[in-house]
Coordinates of N, CA and C in Angstrom, one line a residue:
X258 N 0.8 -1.2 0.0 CA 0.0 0.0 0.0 C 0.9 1.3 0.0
X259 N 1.9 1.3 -1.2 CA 2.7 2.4 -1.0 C 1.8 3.9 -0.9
X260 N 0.6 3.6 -1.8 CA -0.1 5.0 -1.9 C -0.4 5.6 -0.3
X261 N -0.8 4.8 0.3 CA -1.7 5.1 1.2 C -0.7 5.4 2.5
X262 N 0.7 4.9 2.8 CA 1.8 5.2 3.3 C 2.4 6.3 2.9
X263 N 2.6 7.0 1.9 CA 2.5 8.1 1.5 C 1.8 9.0 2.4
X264 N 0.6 9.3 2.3 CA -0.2 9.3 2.5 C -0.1 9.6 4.1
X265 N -0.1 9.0 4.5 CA 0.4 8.7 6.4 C 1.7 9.7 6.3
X266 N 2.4 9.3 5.6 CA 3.6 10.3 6.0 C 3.7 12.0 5.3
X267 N 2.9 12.0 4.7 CA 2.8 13.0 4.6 C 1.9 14.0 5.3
X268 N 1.3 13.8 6.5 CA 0.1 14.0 7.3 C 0.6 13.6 8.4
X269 N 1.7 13.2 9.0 CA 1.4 12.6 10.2 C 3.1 12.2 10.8
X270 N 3.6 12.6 11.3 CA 5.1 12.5 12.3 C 5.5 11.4 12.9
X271 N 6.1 10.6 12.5 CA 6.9 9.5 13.5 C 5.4 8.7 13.9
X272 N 4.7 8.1 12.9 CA 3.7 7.3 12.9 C 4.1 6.0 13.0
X273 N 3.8 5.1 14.2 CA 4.1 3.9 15.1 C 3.1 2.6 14.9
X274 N 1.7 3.6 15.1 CA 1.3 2.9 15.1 C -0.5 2.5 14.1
X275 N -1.0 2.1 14.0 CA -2.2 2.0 13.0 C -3.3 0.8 12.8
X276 N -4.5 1.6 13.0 CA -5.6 0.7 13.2 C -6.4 0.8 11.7
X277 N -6.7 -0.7 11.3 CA -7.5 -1.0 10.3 C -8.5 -1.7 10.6
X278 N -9.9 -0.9 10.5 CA -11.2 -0.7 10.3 C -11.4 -1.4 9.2
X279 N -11.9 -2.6 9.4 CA -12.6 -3.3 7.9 C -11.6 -3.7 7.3
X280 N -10.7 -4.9 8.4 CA -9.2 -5.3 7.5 C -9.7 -6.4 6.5
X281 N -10.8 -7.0 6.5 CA -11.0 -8.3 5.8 C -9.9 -9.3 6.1
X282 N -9.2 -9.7 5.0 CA -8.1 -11.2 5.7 C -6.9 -10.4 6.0
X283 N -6.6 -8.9 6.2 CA -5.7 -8.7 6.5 C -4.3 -8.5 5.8
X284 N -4.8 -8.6 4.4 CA -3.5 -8.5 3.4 C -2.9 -6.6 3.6
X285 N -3.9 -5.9 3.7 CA -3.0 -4.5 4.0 C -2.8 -4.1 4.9
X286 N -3.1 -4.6 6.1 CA -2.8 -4.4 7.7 C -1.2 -5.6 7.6
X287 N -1.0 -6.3 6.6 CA 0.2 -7.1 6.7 C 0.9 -6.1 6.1
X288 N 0.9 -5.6 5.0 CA 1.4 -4.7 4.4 C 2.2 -3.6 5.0
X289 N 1.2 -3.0 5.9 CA 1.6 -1.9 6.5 C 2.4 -2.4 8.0
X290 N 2.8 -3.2 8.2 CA 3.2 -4.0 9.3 C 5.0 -3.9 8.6
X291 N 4.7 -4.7 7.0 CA 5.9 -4.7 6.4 C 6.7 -3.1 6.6
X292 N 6.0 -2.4 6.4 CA 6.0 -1.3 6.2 C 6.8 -0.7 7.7
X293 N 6.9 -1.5 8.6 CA 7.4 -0.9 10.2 C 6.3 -0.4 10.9
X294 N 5.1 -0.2 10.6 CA 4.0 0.2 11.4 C 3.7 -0.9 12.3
X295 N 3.2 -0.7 13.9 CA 2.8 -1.7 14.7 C 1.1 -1.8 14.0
X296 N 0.7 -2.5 13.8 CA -0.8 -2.8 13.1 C -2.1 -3.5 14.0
X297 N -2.9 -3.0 14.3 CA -4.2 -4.2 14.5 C -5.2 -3.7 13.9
X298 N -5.4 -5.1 13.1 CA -6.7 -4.8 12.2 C -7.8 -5.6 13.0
X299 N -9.4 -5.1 12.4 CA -10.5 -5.2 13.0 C -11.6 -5.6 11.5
X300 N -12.3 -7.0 12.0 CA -13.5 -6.7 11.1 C -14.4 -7.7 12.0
X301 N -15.9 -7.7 10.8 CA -16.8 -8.5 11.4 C -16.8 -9.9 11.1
X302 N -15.9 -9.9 10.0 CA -16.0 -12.2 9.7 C -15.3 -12.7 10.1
X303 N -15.5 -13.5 10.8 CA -14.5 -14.5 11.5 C -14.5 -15.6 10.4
X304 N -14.8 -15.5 9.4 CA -13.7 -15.9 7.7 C -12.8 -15.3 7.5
X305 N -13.2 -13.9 7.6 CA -11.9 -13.3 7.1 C -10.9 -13.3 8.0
X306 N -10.9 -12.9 9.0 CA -10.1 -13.4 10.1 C -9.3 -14.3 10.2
X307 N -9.9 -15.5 10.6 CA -9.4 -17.2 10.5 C -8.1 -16.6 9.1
X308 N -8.8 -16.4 8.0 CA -7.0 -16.1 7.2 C -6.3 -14.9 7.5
X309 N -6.9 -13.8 8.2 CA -5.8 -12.9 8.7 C -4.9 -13.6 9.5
X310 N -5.5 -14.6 10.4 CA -4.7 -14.6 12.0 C -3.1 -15.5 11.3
X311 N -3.3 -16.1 9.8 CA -2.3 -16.4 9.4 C -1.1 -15.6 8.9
X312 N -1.0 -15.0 8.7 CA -0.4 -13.4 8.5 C 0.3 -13.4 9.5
X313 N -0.2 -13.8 11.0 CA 0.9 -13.2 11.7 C 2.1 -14.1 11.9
X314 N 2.0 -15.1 11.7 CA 3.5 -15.6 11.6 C 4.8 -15.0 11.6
X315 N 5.5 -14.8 12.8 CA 7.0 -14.6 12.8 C 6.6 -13.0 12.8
X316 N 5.4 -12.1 13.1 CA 5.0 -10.7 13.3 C 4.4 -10.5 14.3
X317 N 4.2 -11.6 15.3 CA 3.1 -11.5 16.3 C 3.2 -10.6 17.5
X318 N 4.5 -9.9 17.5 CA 4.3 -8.6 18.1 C 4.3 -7.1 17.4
X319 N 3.9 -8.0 16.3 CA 3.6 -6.3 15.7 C 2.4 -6.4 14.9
X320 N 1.8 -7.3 14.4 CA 0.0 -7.5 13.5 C -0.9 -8.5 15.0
X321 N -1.8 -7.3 14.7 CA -2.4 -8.8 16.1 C -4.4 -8.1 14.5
X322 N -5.1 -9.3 15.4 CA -6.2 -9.0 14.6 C -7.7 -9.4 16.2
X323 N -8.4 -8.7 15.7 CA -9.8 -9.1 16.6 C -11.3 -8.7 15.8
X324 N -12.1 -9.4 16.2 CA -13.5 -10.0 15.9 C -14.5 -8.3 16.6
X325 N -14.9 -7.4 15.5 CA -15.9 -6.1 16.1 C -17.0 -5.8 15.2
X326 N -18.1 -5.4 15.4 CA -18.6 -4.5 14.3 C -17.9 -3.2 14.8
X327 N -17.8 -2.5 13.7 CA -17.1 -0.7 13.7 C -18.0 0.2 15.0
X328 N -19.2 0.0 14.7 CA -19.6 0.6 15.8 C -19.4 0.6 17.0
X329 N -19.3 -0.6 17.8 CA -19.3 -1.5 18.9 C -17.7 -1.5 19.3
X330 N -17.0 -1.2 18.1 CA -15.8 -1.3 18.7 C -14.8 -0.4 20.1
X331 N -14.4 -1.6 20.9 CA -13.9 -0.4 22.2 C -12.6 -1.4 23.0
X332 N -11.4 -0.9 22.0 CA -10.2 -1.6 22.2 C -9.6 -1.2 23.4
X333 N -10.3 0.2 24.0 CA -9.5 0.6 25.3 C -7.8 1.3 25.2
X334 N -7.8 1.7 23.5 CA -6.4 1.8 23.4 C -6.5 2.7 22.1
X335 N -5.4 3.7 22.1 CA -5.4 4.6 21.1 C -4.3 4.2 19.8
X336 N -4.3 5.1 18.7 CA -3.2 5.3 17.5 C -2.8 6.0 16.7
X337 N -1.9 6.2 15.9 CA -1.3 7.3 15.6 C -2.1 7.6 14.3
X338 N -2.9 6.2 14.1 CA -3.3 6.5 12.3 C -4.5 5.5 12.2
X339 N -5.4 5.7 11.4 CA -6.7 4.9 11.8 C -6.8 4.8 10.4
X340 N -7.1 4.1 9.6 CA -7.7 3.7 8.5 C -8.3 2.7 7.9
X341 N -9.6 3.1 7.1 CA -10.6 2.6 6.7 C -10.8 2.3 5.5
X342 N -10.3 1.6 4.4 CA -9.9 1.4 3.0 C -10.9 1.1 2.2
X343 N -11.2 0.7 0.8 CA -11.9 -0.1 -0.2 C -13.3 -0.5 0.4
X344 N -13.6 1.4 0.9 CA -15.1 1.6 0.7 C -15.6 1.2 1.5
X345 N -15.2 1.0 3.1 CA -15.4 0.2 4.2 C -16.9 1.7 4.3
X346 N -16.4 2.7 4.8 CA -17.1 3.8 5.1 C -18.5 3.5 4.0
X347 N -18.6 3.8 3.0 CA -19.7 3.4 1.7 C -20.7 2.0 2.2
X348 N -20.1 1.2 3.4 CA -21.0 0.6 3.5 C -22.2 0.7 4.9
X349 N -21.3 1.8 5.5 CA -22.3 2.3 6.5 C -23.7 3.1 6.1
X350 N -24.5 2.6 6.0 CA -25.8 3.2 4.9 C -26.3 4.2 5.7
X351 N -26.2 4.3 6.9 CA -27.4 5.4 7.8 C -26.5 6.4 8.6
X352 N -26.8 7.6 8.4 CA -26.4 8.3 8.9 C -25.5 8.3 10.2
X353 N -26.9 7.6 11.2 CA -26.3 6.9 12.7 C -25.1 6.0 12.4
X354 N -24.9 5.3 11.6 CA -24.0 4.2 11.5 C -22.5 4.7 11.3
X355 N -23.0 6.1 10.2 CA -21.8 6.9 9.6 C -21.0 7.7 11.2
X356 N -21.9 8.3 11.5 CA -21.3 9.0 12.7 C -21.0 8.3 14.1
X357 N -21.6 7.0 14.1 CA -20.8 6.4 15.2 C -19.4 5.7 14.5
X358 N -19.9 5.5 13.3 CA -17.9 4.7 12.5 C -17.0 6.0 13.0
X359 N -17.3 7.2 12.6 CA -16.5 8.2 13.0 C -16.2 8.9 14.5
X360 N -17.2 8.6 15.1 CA -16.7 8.6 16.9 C -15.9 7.4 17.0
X361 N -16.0 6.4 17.0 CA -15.3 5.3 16.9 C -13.6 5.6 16.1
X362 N -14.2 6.4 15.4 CA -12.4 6.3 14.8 C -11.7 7.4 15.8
X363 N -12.0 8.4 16.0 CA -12.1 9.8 16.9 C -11.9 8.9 18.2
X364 N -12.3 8.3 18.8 CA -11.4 7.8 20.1 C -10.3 6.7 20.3
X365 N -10.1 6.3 18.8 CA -9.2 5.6 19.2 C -7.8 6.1 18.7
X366 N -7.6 7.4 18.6 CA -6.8 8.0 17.7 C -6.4 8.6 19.2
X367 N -4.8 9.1 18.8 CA -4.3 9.9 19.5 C -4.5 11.3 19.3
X368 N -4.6 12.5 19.9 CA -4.4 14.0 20.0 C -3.6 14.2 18.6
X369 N -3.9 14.8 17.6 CA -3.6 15.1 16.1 C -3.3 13.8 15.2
X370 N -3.8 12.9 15.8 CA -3.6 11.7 15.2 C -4.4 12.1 14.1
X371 N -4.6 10.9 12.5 CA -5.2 11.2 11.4 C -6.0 9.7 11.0
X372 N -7.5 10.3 10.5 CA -7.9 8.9 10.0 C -8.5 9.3 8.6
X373 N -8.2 8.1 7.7 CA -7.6 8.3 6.4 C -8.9 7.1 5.9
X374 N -9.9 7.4 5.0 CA -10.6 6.4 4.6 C -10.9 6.7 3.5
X375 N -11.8 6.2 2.2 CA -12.4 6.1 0.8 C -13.3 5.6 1.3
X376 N -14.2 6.4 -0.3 CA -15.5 6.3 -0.4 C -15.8 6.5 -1.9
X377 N -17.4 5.9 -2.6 CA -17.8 6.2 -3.3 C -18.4 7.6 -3.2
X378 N -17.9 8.6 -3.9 CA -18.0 10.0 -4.2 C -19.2 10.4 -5.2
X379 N -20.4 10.7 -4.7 CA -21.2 11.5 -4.8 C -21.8 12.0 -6.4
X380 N -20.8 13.2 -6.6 CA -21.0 13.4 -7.7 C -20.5 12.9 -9.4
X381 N -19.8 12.1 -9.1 CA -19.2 11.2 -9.8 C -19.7 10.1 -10.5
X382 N -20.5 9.7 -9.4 CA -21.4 8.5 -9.1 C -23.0 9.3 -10.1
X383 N -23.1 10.2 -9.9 CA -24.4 10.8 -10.4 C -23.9 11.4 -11.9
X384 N -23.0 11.3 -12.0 CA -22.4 11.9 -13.4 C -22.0 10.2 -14.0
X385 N -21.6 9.4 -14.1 CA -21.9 7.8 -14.6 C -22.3 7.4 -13.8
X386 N -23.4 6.8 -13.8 CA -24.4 5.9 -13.3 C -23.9 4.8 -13.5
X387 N -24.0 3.7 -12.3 CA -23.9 2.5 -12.2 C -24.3 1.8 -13.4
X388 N -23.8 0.8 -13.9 CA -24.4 0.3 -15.4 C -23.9 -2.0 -14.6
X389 N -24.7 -2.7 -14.9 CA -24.5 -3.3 -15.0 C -23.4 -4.2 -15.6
X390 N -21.9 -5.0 -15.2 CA -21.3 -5.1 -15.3 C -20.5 -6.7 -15.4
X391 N -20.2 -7.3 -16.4 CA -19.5 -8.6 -16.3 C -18.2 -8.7 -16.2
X392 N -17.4 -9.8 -14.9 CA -16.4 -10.2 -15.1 C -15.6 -11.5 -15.2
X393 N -14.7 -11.5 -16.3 CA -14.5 -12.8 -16.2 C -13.0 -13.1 -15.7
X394 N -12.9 -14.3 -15.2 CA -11.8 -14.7 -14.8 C -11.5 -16.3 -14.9
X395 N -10.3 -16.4 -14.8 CA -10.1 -18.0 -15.4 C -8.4 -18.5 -14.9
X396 N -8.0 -19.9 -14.7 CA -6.8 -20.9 -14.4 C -7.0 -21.8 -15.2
X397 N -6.4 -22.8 -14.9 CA -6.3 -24.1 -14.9 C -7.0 -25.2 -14.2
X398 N -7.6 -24.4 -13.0 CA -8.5 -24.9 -12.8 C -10.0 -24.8 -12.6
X399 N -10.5 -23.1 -12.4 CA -11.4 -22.7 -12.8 C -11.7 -21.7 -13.6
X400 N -13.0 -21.5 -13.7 CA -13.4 -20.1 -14.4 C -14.2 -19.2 -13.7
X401 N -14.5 -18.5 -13.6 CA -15.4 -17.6 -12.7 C -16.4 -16.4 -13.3
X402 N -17.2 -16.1 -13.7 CA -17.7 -15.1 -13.9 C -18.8 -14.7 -13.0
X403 N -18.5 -13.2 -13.4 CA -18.9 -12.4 -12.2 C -20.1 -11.4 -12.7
X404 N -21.4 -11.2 -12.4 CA -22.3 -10.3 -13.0 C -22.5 -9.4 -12.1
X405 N -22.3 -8.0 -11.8 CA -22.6 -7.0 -10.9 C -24.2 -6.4 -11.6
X406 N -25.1 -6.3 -10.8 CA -26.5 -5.6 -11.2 C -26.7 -4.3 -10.2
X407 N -26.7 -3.4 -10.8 CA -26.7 -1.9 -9.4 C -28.3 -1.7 -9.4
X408 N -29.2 -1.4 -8.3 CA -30.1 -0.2 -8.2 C -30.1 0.5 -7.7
X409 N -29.9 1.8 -8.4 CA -30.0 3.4 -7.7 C -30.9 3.6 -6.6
X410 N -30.6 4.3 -5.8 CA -31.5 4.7 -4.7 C -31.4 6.2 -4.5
X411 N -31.7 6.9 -5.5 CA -31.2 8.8 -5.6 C -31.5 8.9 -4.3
X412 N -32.6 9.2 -3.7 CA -33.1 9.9 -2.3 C -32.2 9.1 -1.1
X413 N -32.1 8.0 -1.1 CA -31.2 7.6 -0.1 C -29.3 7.7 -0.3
X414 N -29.1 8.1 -1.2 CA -27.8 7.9 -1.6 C -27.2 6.4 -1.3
X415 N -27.9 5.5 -2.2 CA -27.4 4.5 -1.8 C -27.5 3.5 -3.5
X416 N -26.7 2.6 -3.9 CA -26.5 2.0 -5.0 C -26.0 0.2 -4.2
X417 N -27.5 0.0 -4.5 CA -27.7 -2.3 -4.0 C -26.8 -2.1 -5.3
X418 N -26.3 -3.5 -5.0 CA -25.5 -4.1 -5.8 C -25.5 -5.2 -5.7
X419 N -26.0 -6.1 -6.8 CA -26.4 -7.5 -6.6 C -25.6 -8.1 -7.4
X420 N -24.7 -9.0 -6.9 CA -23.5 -9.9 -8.0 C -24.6 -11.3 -7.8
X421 N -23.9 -11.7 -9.2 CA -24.2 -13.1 -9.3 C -23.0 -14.1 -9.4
X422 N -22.2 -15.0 -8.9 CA -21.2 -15.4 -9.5 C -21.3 -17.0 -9.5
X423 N -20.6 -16.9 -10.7 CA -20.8 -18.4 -11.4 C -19.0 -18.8 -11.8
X424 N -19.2 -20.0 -10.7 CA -17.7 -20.8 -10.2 C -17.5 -22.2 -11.0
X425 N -17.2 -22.4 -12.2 CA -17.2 -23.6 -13.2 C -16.1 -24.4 -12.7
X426 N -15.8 -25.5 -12.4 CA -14.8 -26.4 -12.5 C -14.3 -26.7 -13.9
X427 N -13.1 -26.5 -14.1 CA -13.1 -26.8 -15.5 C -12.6 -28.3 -16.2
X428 N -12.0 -29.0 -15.4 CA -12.4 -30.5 -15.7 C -13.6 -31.1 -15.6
X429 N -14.3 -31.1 -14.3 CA -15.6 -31.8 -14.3 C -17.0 -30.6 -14.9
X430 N -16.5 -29.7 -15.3 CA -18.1 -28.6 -15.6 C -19.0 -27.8 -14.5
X431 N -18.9 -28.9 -13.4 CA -19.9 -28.2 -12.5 C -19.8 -26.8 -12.4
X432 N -20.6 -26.1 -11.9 CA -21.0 -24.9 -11.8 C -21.8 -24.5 -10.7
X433 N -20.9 -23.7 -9.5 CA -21.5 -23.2 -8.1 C -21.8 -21.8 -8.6
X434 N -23.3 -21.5 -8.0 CA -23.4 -20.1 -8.5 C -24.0 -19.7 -6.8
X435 N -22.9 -17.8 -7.0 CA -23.3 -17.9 -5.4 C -23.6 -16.1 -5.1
X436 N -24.6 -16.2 -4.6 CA -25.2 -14.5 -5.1 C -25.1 -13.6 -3.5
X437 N -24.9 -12.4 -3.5 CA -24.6 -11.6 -2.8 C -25.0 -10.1 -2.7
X438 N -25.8 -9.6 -2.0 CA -26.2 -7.9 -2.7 C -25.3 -7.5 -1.4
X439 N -24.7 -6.0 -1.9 CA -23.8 -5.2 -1.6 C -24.4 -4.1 -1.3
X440 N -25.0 -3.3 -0.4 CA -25.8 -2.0 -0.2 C -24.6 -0.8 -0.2
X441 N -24.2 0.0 -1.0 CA -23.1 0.8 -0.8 C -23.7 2.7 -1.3
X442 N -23.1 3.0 -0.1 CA -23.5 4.8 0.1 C -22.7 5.7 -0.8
X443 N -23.0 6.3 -1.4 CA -22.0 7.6 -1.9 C -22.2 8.5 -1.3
X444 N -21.4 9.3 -0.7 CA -21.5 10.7 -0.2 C -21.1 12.2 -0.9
X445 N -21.6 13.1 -0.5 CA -21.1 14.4 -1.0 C -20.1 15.5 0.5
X446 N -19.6 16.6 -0.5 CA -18.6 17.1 0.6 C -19.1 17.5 1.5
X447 N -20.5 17.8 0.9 CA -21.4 19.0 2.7 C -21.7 18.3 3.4
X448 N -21.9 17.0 3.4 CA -22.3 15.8 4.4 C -21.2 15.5 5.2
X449 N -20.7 15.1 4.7 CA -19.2 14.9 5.3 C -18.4 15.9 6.2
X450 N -18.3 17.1 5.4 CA -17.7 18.0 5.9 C -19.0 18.1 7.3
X451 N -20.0 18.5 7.8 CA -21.1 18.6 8.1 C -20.9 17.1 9.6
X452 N -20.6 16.0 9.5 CA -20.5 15.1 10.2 C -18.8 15.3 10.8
X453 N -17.9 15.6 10.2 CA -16.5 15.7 10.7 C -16.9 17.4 11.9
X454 N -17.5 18.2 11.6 CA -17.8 19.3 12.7 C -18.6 18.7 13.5
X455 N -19.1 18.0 13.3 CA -20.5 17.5 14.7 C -19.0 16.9 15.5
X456 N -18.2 15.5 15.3 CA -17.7 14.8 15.5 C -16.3 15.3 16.1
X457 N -16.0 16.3 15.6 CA -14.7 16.9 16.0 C -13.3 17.0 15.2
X458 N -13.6 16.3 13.9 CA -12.8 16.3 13.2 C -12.1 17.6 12.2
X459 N -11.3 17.7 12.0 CA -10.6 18.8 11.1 C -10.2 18.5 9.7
X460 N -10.5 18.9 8.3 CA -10.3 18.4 7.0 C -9.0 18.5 7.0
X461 N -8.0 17.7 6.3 CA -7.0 17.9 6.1 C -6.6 18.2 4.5
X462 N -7.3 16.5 4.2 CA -6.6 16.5 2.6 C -8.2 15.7 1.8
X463 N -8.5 16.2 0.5 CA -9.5 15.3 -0.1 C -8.5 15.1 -1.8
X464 N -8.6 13.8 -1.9 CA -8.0 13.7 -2.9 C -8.8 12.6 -4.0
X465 N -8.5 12.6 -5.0 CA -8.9 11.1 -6.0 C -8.4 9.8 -5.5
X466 N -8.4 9.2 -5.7 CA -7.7 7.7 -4.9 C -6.9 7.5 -6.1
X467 N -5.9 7.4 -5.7 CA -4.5 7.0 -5.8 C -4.0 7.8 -7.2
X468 N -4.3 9.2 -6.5 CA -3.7 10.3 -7.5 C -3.2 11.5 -5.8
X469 N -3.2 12.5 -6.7 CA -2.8 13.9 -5.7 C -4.2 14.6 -6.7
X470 N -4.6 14.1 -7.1 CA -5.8 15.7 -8.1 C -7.0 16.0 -6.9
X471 N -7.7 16.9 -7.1 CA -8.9 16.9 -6.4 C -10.0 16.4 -7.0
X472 N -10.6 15.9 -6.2 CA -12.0 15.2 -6.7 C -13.3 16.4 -7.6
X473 N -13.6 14.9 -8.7 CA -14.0 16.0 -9.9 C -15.3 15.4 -10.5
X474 N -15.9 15.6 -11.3 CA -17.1 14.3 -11.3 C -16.9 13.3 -12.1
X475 N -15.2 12.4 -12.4 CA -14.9 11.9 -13.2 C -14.4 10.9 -11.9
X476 N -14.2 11.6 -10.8 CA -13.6 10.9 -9.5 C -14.5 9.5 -8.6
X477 N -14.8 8.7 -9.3 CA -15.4 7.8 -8.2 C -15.7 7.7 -7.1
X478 N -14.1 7.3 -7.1 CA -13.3 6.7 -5.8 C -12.3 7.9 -5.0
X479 N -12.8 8.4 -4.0 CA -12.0 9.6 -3.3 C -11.5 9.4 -2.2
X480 N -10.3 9.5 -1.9 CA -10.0 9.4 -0.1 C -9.8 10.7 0.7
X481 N -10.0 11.0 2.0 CA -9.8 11.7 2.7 C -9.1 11.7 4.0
X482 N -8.3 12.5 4.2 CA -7.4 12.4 5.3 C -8.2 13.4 6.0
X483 N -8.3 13.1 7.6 CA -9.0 14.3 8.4 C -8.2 13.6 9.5
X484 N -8.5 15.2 10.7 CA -7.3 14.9 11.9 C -8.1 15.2 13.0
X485 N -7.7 14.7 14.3 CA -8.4 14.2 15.5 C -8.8 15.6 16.2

């Protein structure tokens, strides 16, 4: 995650240590571990998990991982850098959900600490519209295709996302098909900006994701750095 390390260092002094919000199995909380950061990541599957807790091998005092929802979370322990990656935030749909993820990041952070997250961006999102989407993929041993189906929800700012995915064995043919809807938020700046003043937060940086430009209606995907 060189971007996103960047990113920390450029915002943030002799940064030690760092909490990930919605680590899933843990591949960028390993990362940033590689990286010299002390790390503990946080999610809700104890799937994903079970393969993070492999990761720690030969790092076990510096990656540790634990079982939260975002909200609920209360480690009793602060950090120098909090982040929330690949739209974790976008999936908090309700307002309440949004502003306790953000108290929640806000006390586990140190005194000018910084928390650094992405999101699907608003006007971006309203300037191309979600379009139904296929993906394919393929080995030696399988094939996979993947059907994404969006429905807009203008008034809620919210875009379901319903995949379909079809898992072929490619010697014997069979075919597991295994479906999943994705409820994901776009937000705008006044909301945001608007919940970081209730919350206590200070803007720092709003950028494109994995650029330096500012976000534009071509911008999807945006991150923002804000401070404690």
């Amino acid at each position: 995650m060189k971007y996103v390390d960047k990113l920390i260092k450029e915002n943030s002094d002799n940064t030690q240590t760092v909490l990930d919000m919605g680590c899933g199995t843990g591949k960028h909380a390993e990362l940033f571990c590689n990286n010299g950061y002390i790390v503990h990541g946080i999610d809700l599957s104890e799937d994903m998990l079970n393969i993070a807790e492999k990761r720690r091998e030969g790092k076990e005092d510096k990656l540790s991982f634990s079982q939260s929802n975002i909200q609920e979370l209360n480690l009793d322990k602060k950090f120098d850098v909090v982040v929330s990656l690949f739209h974790v935030m976008s999936y908090q749909n309700s307002n309440e959900e949004l502003i306790k993820a953000f108290k929640v990041a806000k006390k586990h952070l140190h005194d000018d600490g910084i928390f650094i997250f992405d999101f699907w961006y608003g006007p971006a999102v309203l300037t191309d519209l979600p379009v139904t989407r296929i993906k394919r993929l393929k080995n030696e041993n399988i094939k996979v295709t993947r059907i994404a189906e969006p429905v807009l929800y203008a008034k809620e700012n919210i875009v379901d996302v319903h995949y379909d995915v079809f898992i072929e064995d490619v010697n014997s043919k069979k075919i597991v098909e295994k479906q999943e809807l994705h409820k994901m938020r776009y937000f705008f700046d006044t909301e945001l900006e608007l919940i970081c003043k209730q919350v206590g937060f200070s803007i720092e940086k709003k950028y494109e994701w994995m650029s330096d430009k500012n976000p534009d209606f071509n911008s999807w995907n945006v991150v923002w750095i804000i401070r404690n």
